Short mmCIF file of C-alpha atoms (C1' of nucleotides) in Angstrom, two decimals:
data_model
loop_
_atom_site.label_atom_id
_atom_site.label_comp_id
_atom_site.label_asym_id
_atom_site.label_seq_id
_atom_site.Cartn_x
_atom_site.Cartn_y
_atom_site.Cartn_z
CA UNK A 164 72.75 151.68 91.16
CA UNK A 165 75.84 149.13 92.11
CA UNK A 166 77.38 147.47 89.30
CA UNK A 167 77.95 143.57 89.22
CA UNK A 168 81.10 144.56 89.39
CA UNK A 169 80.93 146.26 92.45
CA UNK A 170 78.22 144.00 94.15
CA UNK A 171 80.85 141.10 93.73
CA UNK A 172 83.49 142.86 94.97
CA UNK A 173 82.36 144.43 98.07
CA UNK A 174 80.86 140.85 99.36
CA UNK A 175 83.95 139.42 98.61
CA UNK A 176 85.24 141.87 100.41
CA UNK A 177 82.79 141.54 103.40
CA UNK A 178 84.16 137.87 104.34
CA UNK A 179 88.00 138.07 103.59
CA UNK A 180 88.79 142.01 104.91
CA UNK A 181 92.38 141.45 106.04
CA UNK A 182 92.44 142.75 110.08
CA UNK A 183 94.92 145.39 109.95
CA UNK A 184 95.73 147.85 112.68
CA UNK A 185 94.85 150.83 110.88
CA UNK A 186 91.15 149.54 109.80
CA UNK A 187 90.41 148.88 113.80
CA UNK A 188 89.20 153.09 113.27
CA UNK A 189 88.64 155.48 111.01
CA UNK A 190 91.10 158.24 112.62
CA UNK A 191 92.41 160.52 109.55
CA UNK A 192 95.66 160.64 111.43
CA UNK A 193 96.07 156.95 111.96
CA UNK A 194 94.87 156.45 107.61
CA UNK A 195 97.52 158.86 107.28
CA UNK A 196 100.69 157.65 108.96
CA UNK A 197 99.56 154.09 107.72
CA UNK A 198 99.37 155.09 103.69
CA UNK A 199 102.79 156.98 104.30
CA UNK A 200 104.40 153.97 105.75
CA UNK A 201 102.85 151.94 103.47
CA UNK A 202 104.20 153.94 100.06
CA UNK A 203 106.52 151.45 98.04
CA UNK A 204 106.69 148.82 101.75
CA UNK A 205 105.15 145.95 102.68
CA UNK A 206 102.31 145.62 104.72
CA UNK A 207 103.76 142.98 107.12
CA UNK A 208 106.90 145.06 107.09
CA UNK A 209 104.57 148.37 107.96
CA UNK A 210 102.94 146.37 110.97
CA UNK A 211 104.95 146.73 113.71
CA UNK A 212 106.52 150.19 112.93
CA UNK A 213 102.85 151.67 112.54
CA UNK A 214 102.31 150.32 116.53
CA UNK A 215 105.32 152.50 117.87
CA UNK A 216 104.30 154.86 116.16
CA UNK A 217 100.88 155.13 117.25
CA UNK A 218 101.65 154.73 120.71
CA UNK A 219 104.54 157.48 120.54
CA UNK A 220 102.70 160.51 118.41
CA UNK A 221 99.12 158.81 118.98
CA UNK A 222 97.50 162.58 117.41
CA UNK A 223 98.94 165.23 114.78
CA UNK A 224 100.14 167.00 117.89
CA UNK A 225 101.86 165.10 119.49
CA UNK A 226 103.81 164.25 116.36
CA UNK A 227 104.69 168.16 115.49
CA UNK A 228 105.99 168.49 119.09
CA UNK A 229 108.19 165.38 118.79
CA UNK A 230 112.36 165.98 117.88
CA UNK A 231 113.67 165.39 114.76
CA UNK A 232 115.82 162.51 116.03
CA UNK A 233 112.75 160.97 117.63
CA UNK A 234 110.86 160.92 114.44
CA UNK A 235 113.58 159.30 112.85
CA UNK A 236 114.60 157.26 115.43
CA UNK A 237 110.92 155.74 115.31
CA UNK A 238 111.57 155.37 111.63
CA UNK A 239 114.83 153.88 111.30
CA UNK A 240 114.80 150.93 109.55
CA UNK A 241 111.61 151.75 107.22
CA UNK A 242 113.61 153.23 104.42
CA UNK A 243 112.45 156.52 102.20
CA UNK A 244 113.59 158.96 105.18
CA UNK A 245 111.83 161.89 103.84
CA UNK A 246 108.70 160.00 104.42
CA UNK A 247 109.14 160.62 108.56
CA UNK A 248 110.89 164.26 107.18
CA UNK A 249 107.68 165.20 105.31
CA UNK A 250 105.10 163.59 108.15
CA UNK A 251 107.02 165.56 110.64
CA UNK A 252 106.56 169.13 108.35
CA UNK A 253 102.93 168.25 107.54
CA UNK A 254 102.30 167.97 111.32
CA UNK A 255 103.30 171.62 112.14
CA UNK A 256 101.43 172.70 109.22
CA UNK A 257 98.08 170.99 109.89
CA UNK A 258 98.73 172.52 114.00
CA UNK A 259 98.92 176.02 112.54
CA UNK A 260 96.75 176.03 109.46
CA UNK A 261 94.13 173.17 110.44
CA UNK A 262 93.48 173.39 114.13
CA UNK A 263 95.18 169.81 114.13
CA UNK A 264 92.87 167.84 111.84
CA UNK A 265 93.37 166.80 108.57
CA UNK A 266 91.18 168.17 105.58
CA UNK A 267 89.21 165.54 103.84
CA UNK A 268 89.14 167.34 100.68
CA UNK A 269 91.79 166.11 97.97
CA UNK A 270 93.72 169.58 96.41
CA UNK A 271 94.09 170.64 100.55
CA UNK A 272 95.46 167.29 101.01
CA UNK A 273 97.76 167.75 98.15
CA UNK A 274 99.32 170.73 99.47
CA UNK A 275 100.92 168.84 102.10
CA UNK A 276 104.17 167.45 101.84
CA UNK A 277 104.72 164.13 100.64
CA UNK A 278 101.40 163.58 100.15
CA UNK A 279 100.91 163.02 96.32
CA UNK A 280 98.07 162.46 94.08
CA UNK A 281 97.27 158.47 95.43
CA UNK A 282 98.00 159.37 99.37
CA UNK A 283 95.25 162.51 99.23
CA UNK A 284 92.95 159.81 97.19
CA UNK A 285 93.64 157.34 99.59
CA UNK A 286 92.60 159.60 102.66
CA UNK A 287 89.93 161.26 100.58
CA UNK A 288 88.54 157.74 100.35
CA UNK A 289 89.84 155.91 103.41
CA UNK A 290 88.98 158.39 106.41
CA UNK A 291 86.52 160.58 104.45
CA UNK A 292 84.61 158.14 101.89
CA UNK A 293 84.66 160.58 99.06
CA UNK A 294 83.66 159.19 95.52
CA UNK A 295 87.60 159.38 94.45
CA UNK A 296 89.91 156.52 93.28
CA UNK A 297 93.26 155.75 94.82
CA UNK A 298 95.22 154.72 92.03
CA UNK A 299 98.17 152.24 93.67
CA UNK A 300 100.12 149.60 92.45
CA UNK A 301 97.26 147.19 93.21
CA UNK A 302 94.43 148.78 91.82
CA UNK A 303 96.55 149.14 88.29
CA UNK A 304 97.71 146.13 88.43
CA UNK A 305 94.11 144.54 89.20
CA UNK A 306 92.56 147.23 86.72
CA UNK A 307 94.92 146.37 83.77
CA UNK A 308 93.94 142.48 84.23
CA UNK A 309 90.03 143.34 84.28
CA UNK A 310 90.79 145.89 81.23
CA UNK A 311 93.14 143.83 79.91
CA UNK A 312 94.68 147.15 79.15
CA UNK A 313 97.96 146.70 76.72
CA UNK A 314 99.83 149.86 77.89
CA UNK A 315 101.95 151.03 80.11
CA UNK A 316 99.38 151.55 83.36
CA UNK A 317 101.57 154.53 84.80
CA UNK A 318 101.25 156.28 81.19
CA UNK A 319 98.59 159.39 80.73
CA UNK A 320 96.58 157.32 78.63
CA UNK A 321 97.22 154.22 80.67
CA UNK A 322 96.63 156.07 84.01
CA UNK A 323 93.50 157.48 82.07
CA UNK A 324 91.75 154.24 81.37
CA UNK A 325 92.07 152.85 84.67
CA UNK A 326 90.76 155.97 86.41
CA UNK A 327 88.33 155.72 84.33
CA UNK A 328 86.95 152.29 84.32
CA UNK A 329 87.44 152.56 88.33
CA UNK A 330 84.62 155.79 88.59
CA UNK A 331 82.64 154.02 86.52
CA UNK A 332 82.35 151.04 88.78
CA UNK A 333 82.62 152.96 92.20
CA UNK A 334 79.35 152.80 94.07
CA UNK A 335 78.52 156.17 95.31
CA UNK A 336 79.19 156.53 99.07
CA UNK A 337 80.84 153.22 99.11
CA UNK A 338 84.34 154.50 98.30
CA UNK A 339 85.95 153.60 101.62
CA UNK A 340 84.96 149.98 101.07
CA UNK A 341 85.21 150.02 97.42
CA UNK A 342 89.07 150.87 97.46
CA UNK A 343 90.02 149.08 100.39
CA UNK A 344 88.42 145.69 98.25
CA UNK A 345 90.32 146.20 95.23
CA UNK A 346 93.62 146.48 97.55
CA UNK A 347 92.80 143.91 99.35
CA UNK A 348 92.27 141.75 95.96
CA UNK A 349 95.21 142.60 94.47
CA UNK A 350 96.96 141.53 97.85
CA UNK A 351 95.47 138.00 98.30
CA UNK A 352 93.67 136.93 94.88
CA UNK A 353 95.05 139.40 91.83
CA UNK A 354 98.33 139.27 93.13
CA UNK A 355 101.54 140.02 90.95
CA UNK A 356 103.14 136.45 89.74
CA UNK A 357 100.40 133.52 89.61
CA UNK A 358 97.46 135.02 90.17
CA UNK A 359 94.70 133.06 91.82
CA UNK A 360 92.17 133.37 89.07
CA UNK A 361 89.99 130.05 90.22
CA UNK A 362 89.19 131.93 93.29
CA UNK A 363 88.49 135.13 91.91
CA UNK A 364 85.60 136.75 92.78
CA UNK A 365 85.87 139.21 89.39
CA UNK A 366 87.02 136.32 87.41
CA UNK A 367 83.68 136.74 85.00
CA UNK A 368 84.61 140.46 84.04
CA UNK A 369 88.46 139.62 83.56
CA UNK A 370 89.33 140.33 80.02
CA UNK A 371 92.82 139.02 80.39
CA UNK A 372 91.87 135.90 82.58
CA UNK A 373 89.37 135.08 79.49
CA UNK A 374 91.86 135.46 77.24
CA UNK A 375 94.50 133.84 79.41
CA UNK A 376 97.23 136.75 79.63
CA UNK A 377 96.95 137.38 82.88
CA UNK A 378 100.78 137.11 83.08
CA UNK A 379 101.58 139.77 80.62
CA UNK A 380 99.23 142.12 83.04
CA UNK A 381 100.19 145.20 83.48
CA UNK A 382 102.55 145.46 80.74
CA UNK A 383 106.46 145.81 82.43
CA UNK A 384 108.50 148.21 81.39
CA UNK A 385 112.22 148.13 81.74
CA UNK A 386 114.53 148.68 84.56
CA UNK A 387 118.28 150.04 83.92
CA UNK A 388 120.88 147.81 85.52
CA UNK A 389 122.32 149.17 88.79
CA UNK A 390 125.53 149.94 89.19
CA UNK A 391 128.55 148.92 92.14
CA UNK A 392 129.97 151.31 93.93
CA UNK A 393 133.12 151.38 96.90
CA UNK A 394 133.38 153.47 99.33
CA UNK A 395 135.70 153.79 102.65
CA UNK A 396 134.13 155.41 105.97
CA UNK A 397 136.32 157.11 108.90
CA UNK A 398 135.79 156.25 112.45
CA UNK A 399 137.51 158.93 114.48
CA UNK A 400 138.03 158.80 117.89
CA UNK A 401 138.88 161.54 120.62
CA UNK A 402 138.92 159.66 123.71
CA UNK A 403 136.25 156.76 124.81
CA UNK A 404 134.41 159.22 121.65
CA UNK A 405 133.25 158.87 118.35
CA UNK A 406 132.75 161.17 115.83
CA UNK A 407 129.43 161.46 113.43
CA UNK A 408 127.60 163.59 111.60
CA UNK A 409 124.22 164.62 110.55
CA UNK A 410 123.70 164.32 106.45
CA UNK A 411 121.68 167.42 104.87
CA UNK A 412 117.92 167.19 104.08
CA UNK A 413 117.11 166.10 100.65
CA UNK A 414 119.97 163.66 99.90
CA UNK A 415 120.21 160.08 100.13
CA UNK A 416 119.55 159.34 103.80
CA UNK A 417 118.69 162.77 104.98
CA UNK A 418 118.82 163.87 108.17
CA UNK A 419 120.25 160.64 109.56
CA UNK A 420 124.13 160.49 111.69
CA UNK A 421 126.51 158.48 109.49
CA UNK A 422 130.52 158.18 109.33
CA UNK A 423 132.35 160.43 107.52
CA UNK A 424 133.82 159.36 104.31
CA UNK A 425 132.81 158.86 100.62
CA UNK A 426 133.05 157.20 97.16
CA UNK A 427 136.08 155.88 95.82
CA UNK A 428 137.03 157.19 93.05
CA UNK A 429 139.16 155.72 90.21
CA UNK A 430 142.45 154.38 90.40
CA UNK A 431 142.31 155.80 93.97
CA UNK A 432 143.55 153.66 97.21
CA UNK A 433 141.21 153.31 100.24
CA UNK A 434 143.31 155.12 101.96
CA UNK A 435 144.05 158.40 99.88
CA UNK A 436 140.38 158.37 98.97
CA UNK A 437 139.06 158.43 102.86
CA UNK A 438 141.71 160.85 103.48
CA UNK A 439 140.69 163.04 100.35
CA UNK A 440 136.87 163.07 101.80
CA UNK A 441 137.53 163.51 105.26
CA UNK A 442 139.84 166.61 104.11
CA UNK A 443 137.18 168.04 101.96
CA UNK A 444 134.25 166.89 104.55
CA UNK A 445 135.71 168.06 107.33
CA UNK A 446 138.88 169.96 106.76
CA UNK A 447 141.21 167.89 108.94
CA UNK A 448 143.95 165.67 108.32
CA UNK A 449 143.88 161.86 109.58
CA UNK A 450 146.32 159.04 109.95
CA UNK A 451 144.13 156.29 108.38
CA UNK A 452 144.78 153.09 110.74
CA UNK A 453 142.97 149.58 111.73
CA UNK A 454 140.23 148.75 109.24
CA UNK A 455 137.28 147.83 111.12
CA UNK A 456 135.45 145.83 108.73
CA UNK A 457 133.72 145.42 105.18
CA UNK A 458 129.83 146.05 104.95
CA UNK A 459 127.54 145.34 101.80
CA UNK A 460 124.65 147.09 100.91
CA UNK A 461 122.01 147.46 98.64
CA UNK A 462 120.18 150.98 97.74
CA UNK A 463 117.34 151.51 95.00
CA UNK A 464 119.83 151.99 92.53
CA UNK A 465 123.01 151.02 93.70
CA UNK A 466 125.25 148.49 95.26
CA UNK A 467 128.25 149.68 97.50
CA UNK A 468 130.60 148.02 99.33
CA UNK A 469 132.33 150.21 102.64
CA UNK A 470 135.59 149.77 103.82
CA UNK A 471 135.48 150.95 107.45
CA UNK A 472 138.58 152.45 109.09
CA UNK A 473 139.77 153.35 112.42
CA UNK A 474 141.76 156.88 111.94
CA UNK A 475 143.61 158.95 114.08
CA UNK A 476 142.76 162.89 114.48
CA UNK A 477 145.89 165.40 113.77
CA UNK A 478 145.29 167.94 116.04
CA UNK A 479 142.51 170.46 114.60
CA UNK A 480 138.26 170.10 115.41
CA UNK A 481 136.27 168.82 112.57
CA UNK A 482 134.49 171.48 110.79
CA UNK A 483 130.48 170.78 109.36
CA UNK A 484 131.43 171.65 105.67
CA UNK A 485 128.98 169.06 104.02
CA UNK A 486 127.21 168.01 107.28
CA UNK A 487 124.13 169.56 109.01
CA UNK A 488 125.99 168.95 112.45
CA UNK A 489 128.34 166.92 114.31
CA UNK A 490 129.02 165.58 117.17
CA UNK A 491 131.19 163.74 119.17
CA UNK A 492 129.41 160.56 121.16
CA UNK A 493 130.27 157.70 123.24
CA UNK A 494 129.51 154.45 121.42
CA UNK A 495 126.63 153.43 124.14
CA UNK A 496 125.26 156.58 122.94
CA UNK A 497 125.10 156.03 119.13
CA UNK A 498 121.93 153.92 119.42
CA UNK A 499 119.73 157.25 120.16
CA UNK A 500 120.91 158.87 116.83
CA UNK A 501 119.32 157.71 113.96
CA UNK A 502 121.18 156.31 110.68
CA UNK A 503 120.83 154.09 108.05
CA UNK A 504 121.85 150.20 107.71
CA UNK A 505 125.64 150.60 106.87
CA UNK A 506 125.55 153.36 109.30
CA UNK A 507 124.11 150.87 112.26
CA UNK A 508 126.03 147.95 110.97
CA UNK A 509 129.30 150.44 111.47
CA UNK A 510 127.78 151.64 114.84
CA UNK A 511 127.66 147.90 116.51
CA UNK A 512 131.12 146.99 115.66
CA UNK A 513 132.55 149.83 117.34
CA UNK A 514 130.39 148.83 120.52
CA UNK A 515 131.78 144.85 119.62
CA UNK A 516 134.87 145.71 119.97
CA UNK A 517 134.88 147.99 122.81
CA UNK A 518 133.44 144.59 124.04
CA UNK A 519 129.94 145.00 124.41
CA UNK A 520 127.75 142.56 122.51
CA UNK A 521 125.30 144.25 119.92
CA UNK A 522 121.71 144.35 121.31
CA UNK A 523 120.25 141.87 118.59
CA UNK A 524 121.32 140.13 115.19
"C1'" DA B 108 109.74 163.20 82.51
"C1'" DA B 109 113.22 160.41 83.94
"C1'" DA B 110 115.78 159.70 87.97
"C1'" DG B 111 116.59 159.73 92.85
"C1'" DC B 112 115.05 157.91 97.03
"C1'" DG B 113 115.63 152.33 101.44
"C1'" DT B 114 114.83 148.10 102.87
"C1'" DG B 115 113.51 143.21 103.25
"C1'" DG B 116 111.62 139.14 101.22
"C1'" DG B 117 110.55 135.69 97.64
"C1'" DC B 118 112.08 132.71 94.18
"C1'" DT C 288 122.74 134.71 93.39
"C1'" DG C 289 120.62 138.44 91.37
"C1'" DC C 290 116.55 140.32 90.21
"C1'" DC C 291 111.93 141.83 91.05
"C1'" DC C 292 108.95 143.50 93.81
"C1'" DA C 293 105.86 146.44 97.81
"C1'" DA C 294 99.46 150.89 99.38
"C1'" DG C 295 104.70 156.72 95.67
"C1'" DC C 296 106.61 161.46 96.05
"C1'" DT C 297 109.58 165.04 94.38
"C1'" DT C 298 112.21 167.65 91.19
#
DNA sequence: AAAGCGTGGGC
DNA sequence: TGCCCAAGCTT
């Protein structure tokens, strides 16, 4: 039996299906990489980094045999690193333990790093068509409208209602299509600020369109202000070179090359600070000189500003105290190592003023 | 369980 | 401009 619900949905569904790369097939892999990418990004955003990807690991095996720098390299830009870090892990596990293919069963799913409770859903559903719900930011969003629930949707008891209502309405053996909808609704139609509610196709079950508080659905809750940060960066040269290094897993931009250098701290000059980190970072002393430029940036919950230096080596090799590795590189070399915006933005100066023009804006 | 983890786009 | 958001996971 197919609720109304359900019935209005899925032919809703059947004319305005968005045509998105990872629908043209039902590969688990391809699901896979696409509901990774598309954790906390934008599908339009997603698009084109889910074609390289494709074409460079097309199959779980190709990806495990891939470099670390490659993965990242194909990732740079996206944001969330450990997302490529975890993809990369769960490849080599799924070679050894799986023969390759992904399980379609949710707890094995789980097991795999960085896939949480709404990517093994989403698979589950997706690439298998199991009868489970993939509770995302759309389908609580659309939920708590239909529900008109008042809580908190990310709440037990919030979380609770909406799984809830959403197994209730699922149409057995229909869960690929059934999912997929209620994303797609909450993409086009159910959308976060003005929702289109005249075009609705679930407008007759919404309990907060009939009660016109659509706007207060779901129910925010608050975000602490962010907080400004400086910092100064060191690039040191040895020759036509350039030193970088590679930050530790599990930190803020792991595994990517960056400049040395660090947070200022209170009270403290540019200078004395970038000398203080590159001392404790790399237990060398430097003559801080030219300042290379000023870059602004915005993380998920902070703003910095980096002062960039040019700074002159005293004699003794850099030692990896707080990095993974280092390395010393040629600038026309710095575009194979992956590394975050302020990183890159850093990275194309150097090769501006050695005087060759950055590759794009 | 609250906080850390990127980036780009819309208004 | 500054804030909010966009198919979450991990500790």
């Amino acid at each position: 039996m197919v609720s109304t619900v359900a019935q209005s949905l899925l032919a809703w569904y059947a004319k305005h299906a968005r045509d998105l790369p990872w629908r043209r097939q039902r590969d688990p892999y391809a699901v896979w990489v696409s509901e990774v990418m598309l954790q906390q990004t934008r599908v339009e955003t997603v698009i084109p980094y889910y074609s390289r990807w494709m074409e460079r690991f097309p199959t779980v095996e190709a990806l495990a045999a891939a470099s670390r720098d490659e993965v990242l390299g194909t990732w740079e830009g996206l944001g969330y690193y450990r997302r490529a870090h975890n993809l990369h892990q769960a490849a080599h596990m799924l070679v050894t333990e799986y023969g390759g293919k992904l399980p379609g069963e949710v707890d094995k799913l789980r097991r795999l790093p960085g896939i949480g409770p709404y990517t093994a859903a989403a698979i589950a559903a997706i690439a298998f068509n199991r009868d489970v719900v993939a509770l995302d930011g759309n389908l609580r969003r659309v939920i708590s409208r239909l529900i008109d629930l008042p809580i908190d949707p990310r709440s037990p008891e919030g979380e609770s209602q909406l799984r809830s209502w959403a197994l209730g309405e699922l149409p057995s053996g229909r869960s690929s299509t059934f999912n997929q909808a209620l994303m797609d609704l909450g993409a086009m139609v159910c959308v976060p600020r003005i929702p289109d509610c005249v075009t609705c196709p679930l407008a007759q079950f919404c309990l907060a369109f009939q009660r016109d508080v659509q706007d207060a659905r779901p129910v925010r809750t608050q975000r602490r202000p962010i907080p400004h940060i400086t910092a100064a960066a060191a690039v040191l040269r040895r020759g036509e070179q350039v030193f970088i290094g590679r930050r530790p897993e599990g930190v803020l931009l792991g595994g990517l090359w960056e400049f040395p250098g660090g947070r200022l701290e209170p009270g403290e000059s540019l200078e004395t600070c970038l000398r203080r980190e590159i001392g404790e970072e790399l237990s060398v002393e430097v003559e801080v000189s030219a300042k290379l430029g000023i870059f602004n940036h915005t993380y998920t919950h902070f703003h910095v500003t980096v002062h960039a230096f040019e700074c002159e080596l005293k004699g003794e090799e850099p030692q990896a105290l707080e990095h993974s590795e280092v390395r010393w590189v040629s600038p026309e070399n710095l575009e194979e190592y992956p590394m975050g915006k302020v990183d890159r933005a850093i990275a194309r100066t150097i090769l501006e003023h050695a005087g060759r023009p950055s590759v794009s804006g």
